[in-house]
Coordinates of C-alpha atoms (C1' of nucleotides) in Angstrom, one line a residue:
Chain A
M1 CA 58.9 -46.3 -4.9
P2 CA 61.2 -43.3 -4.7
E3 CA 62.8 -41.9 -1.4
L4 CA 64.9 -39.1 -1.1
P5 CA 67.9 -40.6 -3.1
E6 CA 65.6 -41.3 -6.0
V7 CA 63.9 -37.9 -6.1
E8 CA 67.2 -36.3 -5.9
V9 CA 68.9 -38.2 -8.6
V10 CA 65.8 -37.0 -10.7
R11 CA 65.8 -33.6 -9.7
R12 CA 69.5 -33.5 -10.6
K13 CA 68.8 -35.1 -14.2
L14 CA 66.0 -32.6 -14.8
E15 CA 67.1 -29.3 -13.3
P16 CA 69.6 -28.5 -16.5
Q17 CA 66.9 -29.7 -18.9
L18 CA 63.8 -27.8 -17.5
T19 CA 65.5 -24.6 -16.4
G20 CA 64.7 -21.2 -18.3
R21 CA 62.5 -23.3 -20.6
T22 CA 58.8 -22.0 -21.4
I23 CA 55.8 -24.3 -21.1
R24 CA 53.8 -24.3 -24.4
R25 CA 51.5 -27.1 -23.6
I26 CA 50.0 -29.6 -20.9
V27 CA 48.7 -33.0 -21.9
T28 CA 46.8 -34.9 -19.2
T29 CA 44.8 -38.0 -18.6
E30 CA 41.6 -38.0 -17.1
P31 CA 40.8 -36.2 -13.7
S32 CA 41.8 -38.4 -10.7
Y33 CA 43.2 -38.1 -7.3
F34 CA 46.5 -37.9 -9.2
F35 CA 45.5 -34.6 -9.9
L36 CA 45.3 -32.3 -6.6
T37 CA 44.9 -29.5 -9.4
S38 CA 42.5 -30.2 -11.7
P39 CA 43.9 -31.0 -15.3
G40 CA 42.1 -28.3 -16.5
T41 CA 43.6 -25.6 -14.3
L42 CA 46.9 -27.2 -15.0
K43 CA 46.4 -26.7 -18.9
R44 CA 45.2 -22.9 -18.5
R45 CA 47.5 -21.8 -15.7
L46 CA 51.0 -23.4 -16.8
R47 CA 50.8 -22.2 -20.1
G48 CA 53.6 -19.6 -20.6
Q49 CA 55.1 -20.5 -17.3
T50 CA 59.0 -20.3 -17.3
V51 CA 60.9 -22.8 -15.2
R52 CA 63.3 -21.0 -12.7
G53 CA 64.7 -24.0 -10.8
L54 CA 63.8 -27.7 -9.2
V55 CA 63.9 -27.9 -5.5
R56 CA 63.5 -31.0 -3.6
K57 CA 61.7 -31.1 -0.2
G58 CA 61.8 -34.7 1.4
K59 CA 60.3 -36.8 -1.3
Y60 CA 58.6 -33.8 -3.1
L61 CA 60.0 -32.1 -5.9
S62 CA 58.8 -28.7 -6.7
L63 CA 59.4 -26.8 -10.2
E64 CA 59.5 -23.1 -9.3
F65 CA 58.5 -20.7 -12.1
D66 CA 59.8 -16.9 -12.8
S67 CA 55.9 -16.0 -11.6
G68 CA 56.5 -17.2 -8.3
N69 CA 54.0 -20.2 -8.8
T70 CA 55.0 -23.7 -7.8
L71 CA 54.2 -27.2 -9.7
L72 CA 54.4 -29.6 -6.7
L73 CA 55.1 -33.2 -7.5
H74 CA 55.1 -36.4 -5.6
L75 CA 56.2 -39.5 -7.2
G76 CA 54.3 -41.8 -4.9
M77 CA 55.1 -45.7 -5.1
T78 CA 55.7 -46.2 -8.6
G79 CA 56.1 -42.5 -10.3
Q80 CA 58.4 -42.0 -13.1
L81 CA 59.8 -38.4 -14.2
F82 CA 61.8 -38.6 -17.3
M83 CA 62.5 -36.9 -20.5
S84 CA 61.3 -37.6 -24.0
G85 CA 64.1 -39.3 -26.1
A86 CA 66.0 -42.3 -27.0
S87 CA 66.5 -43.7 -23.5
S88 CA 63.2 -42.9 -22.4
L89 CA 61.8 -44.8 -25.7
R90 CA 63.6 -48.2 -24.6
L91 CA 62.1 -47.6 -21.2
L92 CA 58.9 -47.8 -22.2
Q93 CA 59.2 -50.3 -25.1
S94 CA 60.2 -52.7 -22.6
T95 CA 56.9 -52.5 -20.3
A96 CA 53.4 -53.8 -21.5
H97 CA 50.9 -52.0 -23.2
V98 CA 52.9 -49.5 -24.8
A99 CA 51.5 -47.1 -27.5
L100 CA 53.6 -45.8 -30.1
S101 CA 52.8 -42.6 -31.6
P102 CA 51.4 -43.1 -34.9
E103 CA 53.9 -40.7 -36.6
A104 CA 56.6 -42.0 -39.2
Q105 CA 59.2 -40.8 -36.8
P106 CA 58.1 -41.6 -33.3
T107 CA 59.9 -39.2 -31.1
F108 CA 58.4 -40.3 -27.7
V109 CA 56.0 -43.0 -26.4
T110 CA 53.0 -42.8 -23.9
D111 CA 50.9 -45.2 -22.4
K112 CA 47.6 -45.3 -20.2
H113 CA 49.8 -44.6 -17.3
T114 CA 51.5 -41.5 -18.6
H115 CA 49.3 -39.1 -16.6
F116 CA 51.0 -35.8 -17.4
Q117 CA 53.2 -34.3 -20.1
M118 CA 54.9 -30.6 -20.1
Y119 CA 56.0 -29.7 -23.8
F120 CA 58.2 -26.6 -24.5
D121 CA 58.4 -23.8 -26.7
D122 CA 61.0 -25.5 -28.5
D123 CA 61.6 -28.9 -30.1
R124 CA 63.6 -30.2 -27.3
P125 CA 62.5 -33.2 -25.5
H126 CA 59.4 -32.6 -23.2
M127 CA 59.0 -34.0 -19.8
L128 CA 56.7 -36.9 -18.9
F129 CA 55.4 -38.3 -15.8
R130 CA 53.8 -41.8 -15.7
D131 CA 52.9 -43.4 -12.8
V132 CA 51.2 -47.2 -12.6
R133 CA 49.6 -46.8 -9.5
K134 CA 48.5 -43.3 -9.4
F135 CA 49.9 -42.8 -5.8
G136 CA 51.7 -39.7 -7.1
K137 CA 50.6 -36.0 -6.9
V138 CA 50.6 -33.1 -8.9
K139 CA 49.5 -29.5 -7.6
L140 CA 49.9 -26.2 -8.7
L141 CA 50.7 -23.6 -5.9
G142 CA 50.0 -19.8 -6.4
T143 CA 52.5 -17.2 -5.6
G144 CA 53.3 -17.3 -1.7
E145 CA 50.9 -20.3 -1.3
I146 CA 52.5 -23.0 1.1
D147 CA 51.0 -26.6 0.6
P148 CA 50.0 -28.0 3.9
R149 CA 51.9 -31.2 3.2
I150 CA 55.1 -29.4 2.8
A151 CA 54.4 -27.4 5.9
K152 CA 54.4 -30.4 7.9
L153 CA 57.5 -31.6 6.8
G154 CA 60.3 -32.3 9.4
T155 CA 64.1 -31.6 8.7
D156 CA 65.4 -32.9 5.3
A157 CA 67.2 -36.1 6.3
L158 CA 70.5 -34.9 4.7
K159 CA 70.5 -32.1 7.3
A160 CA 69.0 -33.9 10.0
D161 CA 70.8 -34.0 13.5
P162 CA 71.0 -36.8 16.1
E163 CA 69.5 -34.4 19.1
A164 CA 66.4 -33.8 17.1
L165 CA 65.9 -37.6 16.3
F166 CA 66.4 -38.3 19.9
R167 CA 64.1 -35.8 21.3
A168 CA 61.4 -37.2 18.6
C169 CA 62.1 -40.9 20.0
K170 CA 61.4 -39.8 23.4
S171 CA 58.0 -38.3 22.6
R172 CA 56.6 -41.2 21.1
K173 CA 55.9 -45.1 22.4
T174 CA 55.9 -46.6 18.8
A175 CA 58.7 -48.5 17.2
I176 CA 62.0 -46.7 16.0
K177 CA 61.2 -48.0 12.7
N178 CA 58.0 -45.8 12.4
V179 CA 59.9 -42.8 13.7
L180 CA 62.4 -42.8 10.8
L181 CA 59.7 -43.2 8.5
D182 CA 57.5 -40.1 9.9
Q183 CA 58.0 -37.5 7.4
S184 CA 57.4 -34.9 10.1
V185 CA 60.7 -35.8 12.1
L186 CA 63.2 -36.8 9.0
A187 CA 61.7 -36.0 5.7
G188 CA 62.8 -38.2 2.9
V189 CA 63.6 -41.4 4.5
G190 CA 61.6 -44.2 3.2
N191 CA 61.5 -48.1 3.6
I192 CA 64.5 -49.1 2.2
Y193 CA 67.0 -46.5 4.0
A194 CA 65.1 -46.8 7.1
D195 CA 65.8 -50.5 7.2
E196 CA 69.5 -50.2 5.9
A197 CA 70.4 -47.4 8.5
L198 CA 68.8 -49.2 11.4
F199 CA 71.0 -52.4 10.4
A200 CA 74.2 -50.2 10.1
A201 CA 73.5 -48.6 13.5
G202 CA 72.9 -52.2 15.0
V203 CA 69.3 -51.0 16.0
R204 CA 66.5 -53.6 15.9
P205 CA 63.5 -52.1 14.0
T206 CA 60.7 -53.1 16.5
R207 CA 62.9 -51.3 19.4
R208 CA 60.4 -48.8 21.2
A209 CA 61.8 -45.7 20.3
P210 CA 62.1 -44.1 23.9
R211 CA 64.6 -46.9 24.5
V212 CA 66.7 -45.9 21.6
T213 CA 69.9 -44.2 23.2
R214 CA 71.4 -40.7 22.2
K215 CA 74.4 -42.6 21.1
E216 CA 72.3 -44.8 19.0
C217 CA 70.7 -42.0 17.5
G218 CA 74.0 -40.4 16.6
R219 CA 74.9 -43.8 14.9
L220 CA 71.7 -44.0 13.1
I221 CA 71.6 -40.2 11.8
A222 CA 75.5 -41.0 10.6
A223 CA 74.6 -44.3 8.8
L224 CA 71.5 -42.8 7.2
Q225 CA 73.3 -39.7 5.5
R226 CA 76.3 -41.9 4.6
I227 CA 73.7 -44.5 3.0
L228 CA 71.7 -41.8 1.3
L229 CA 74.6 -39.9 -0.1
R230 CA 76.0 -43.0 -1.4
S231 CA 72.8 -43.8 -3.0
I232 CA 72.6 -40.6 -4.7
E233 CA 76.2 -41.1 -5.7
T234 CA 75.2 -44.5 -7.2
G235 CA 71.8 -43.2 -9.0
G236 CA 69.6 -44.5 -6.5
S237 CA 68.0 -47.9 -5.9
S238 CA 66.2 -49.6 -9.0
I239 CA 64.4 -52.8 -7.1
S240 CA 61.4 -52.6 -9.3
D241 CA 60.7 -49.7 -11.4
F242 CA 62.8 -46.7 -10.7
V243 CA 64.6 -45.2 -13.7
N244 CA 66.1 -41.8 -13.9
P245 CA 64.9 -39.1 -16.5
D246 CA 67.3 -40.5 -18.8
G247 CA 65.7 -44.0 -18.6
E248 CA 69.0 -45.3 -16.9
D249 CA 68.8 -47.6 -13.7
G250 CA 70.4 -46.9 -10.4
K251 CA 73.0 -49.1 -8.8
F252 CA 72.4 -48.7 -4.9
Q253 CA 70.2 -51.9 -4.7
D254 CA 73.5 -54.0 -5.0
E255 CA 74.6 -52.5 -2.2
R256 CA 71.4 -53.2 0.1
R257 CA 72.5 -55.2 3.6
V258 CA 69.1 -56.3 4.5
Y259 CA 66.1 -54.7 2.5
A260 CA 64.3 -57.6 0.3
R261 CA 66.9 -59.7 1.5
T262 CA 64.6 -62.2 3.6
G263 CA 66.0 -65.6 3.9
E264 CA 69.4 -64.4 3.2
P265 CA 72.5 -64.9 5.0
C266 CA 73.5 -61.6 6.8
C267 CA 76.6 -60.1 5.2
S268 CA 78.1 -59.7 8.6
C269 CA 77.5 -62.7 10.2
S270 CA 75.7 -65.0 8.2
E271 CA 72.3 -65.2 10.3
T272 CA 69.5 -65.3 8.3
I273 CA 67.8 -61.9 7.6
K274 CA 64.3 -62.0 8.9
R275 CA 61.1 -59.9 7.5
L276 CA 58.3 -58.9 9.8
V277 CA 55.3 -56.0 9.5
I278 CA 55.6 -52.5 11.5
G279 CA 53.1 -50.1 10.8
Q280 CA 52.0 -52.0 7.6
R281 CA 55.1 -51.9 6.1
S282 CA 57.7 -54.8 5.6
S283 CA 60.8 -54.4 7.8
H284 CA 64.0 -56.5 7.2
F285 CA 66.4 -57.0 9.9
C286 CA 69.3 -59.4 11.2
P287 CA 68.2 -60.7 14.6
H288 CA 72.1 -61.2 15.4
C289 CA 73.3 -58.2 14.7
Q290 CA 70.5 -55.8 15.7
S291 CA 69.2 -55.5 19.2
Chain B
dG1 C1' 48.0 -45.8 18.2
dT2 C1' 46.2 -49.2 14.5
dT3 C1' 43.3 -49.9 10.3
dC4 C1' 42.1 -49.5 5.9
dC5 C1' 42.2 -47.3 1.7
dC6 C1' 43.8 -45.3 -3.0
dC7 C1' 45.6 -48.4 -7.6
dT8 C1' 47.8 -51.6 -10.6
dG9 C1' 51.1 -55.3 -12.2
dC10 C1' 53.7 -59.2 -10.8
dG11 C1' 54.9 -63.7 -9.1
dG12 C1' 53.9 -68.0 -6.4
Chain C
dC1 C1' 43.1 -67.4 -6.3
dC2 C1' 46.7 -64.9 -2.8
dG3 C1' 50.1 -61.8 -1.3
dC4 C1' 53.2 -58.2 -2.1
dA5 C1' 55.3 -53.7 -3.8
dG6 C1' 60.9 -47.2 -2.6
dG7 C1' 53.9 -43.8 -0.2
dG8 C1' 50.5 -41.4 2.3
dG9 C1' 46.2 -39.5 4.2
dA10 C1' 42.0 -40.2 6.6
dA11 C1' 38.9 -42.6 9.9
dC12 C1' 38.2 -45.3 13.6

DNA sequence: GTTCCCCTGCGG
DNA sequence: CCGCAGGGGAAC
């Protein structure tokens, strides 16, 4: 679900609500691969930690604590981070299998997919991490500890330069689409924004990377950054289940040109948008506008 | 490099 | 029943 813009929207919403707050209690579901750090360790080591700030690294979000420790979060495909409260209440009530808290005045709801909850030492809303498919991740890093996943990330897509993309393209035989999705090249790009940038730059997703010109890399990076910033501005893409921490939908899905528009006419030339599979992921493109 | 896997839910 | 889904990692 969440790519760079969605994670950034979440970060901006959460940061003012979490910064300066001290954790009192952690509630989790049973151990699973969702927890790269075990629930027991999280409960023990997070209590008493005070949030200093939130930093986004590609599609990862890290909560940085005054102690120097860091809580690394990844939303996977269906992860949702939100604060308890009225909007979130609406959100969960609109989904299946909701369990209302038994108290007379429910201030929040959880369900079996709510895997991680962080309560603070005051009565303000707490943070919930819900993830239906459990492809998301939670990991606590000690002071100075570097996670190998983060170490492997390339330049954040918003700061990437065309020349770096061009060099990456020259060194691979794979399709350009796969290069754009490679987090060690451009951190934060996912399937929606890769397809949208390729359309905007007029490059077909199947094109072999070494055959993408320097000029096209320039167009790709420019398009990508314009699209990512526009998506952040509009609150991200809510195609299936993305909501921000207040439970609100984004609006960028209305500005998609090709992603999940298979069979629809191209907005530019009216040719039918095609879909094919590249690297096990759907790719959507206009056969006329992209070569 | 592909291929398969993790997991749940939805829609045809 | 089947295929599909904003992700990523590991094994051939």
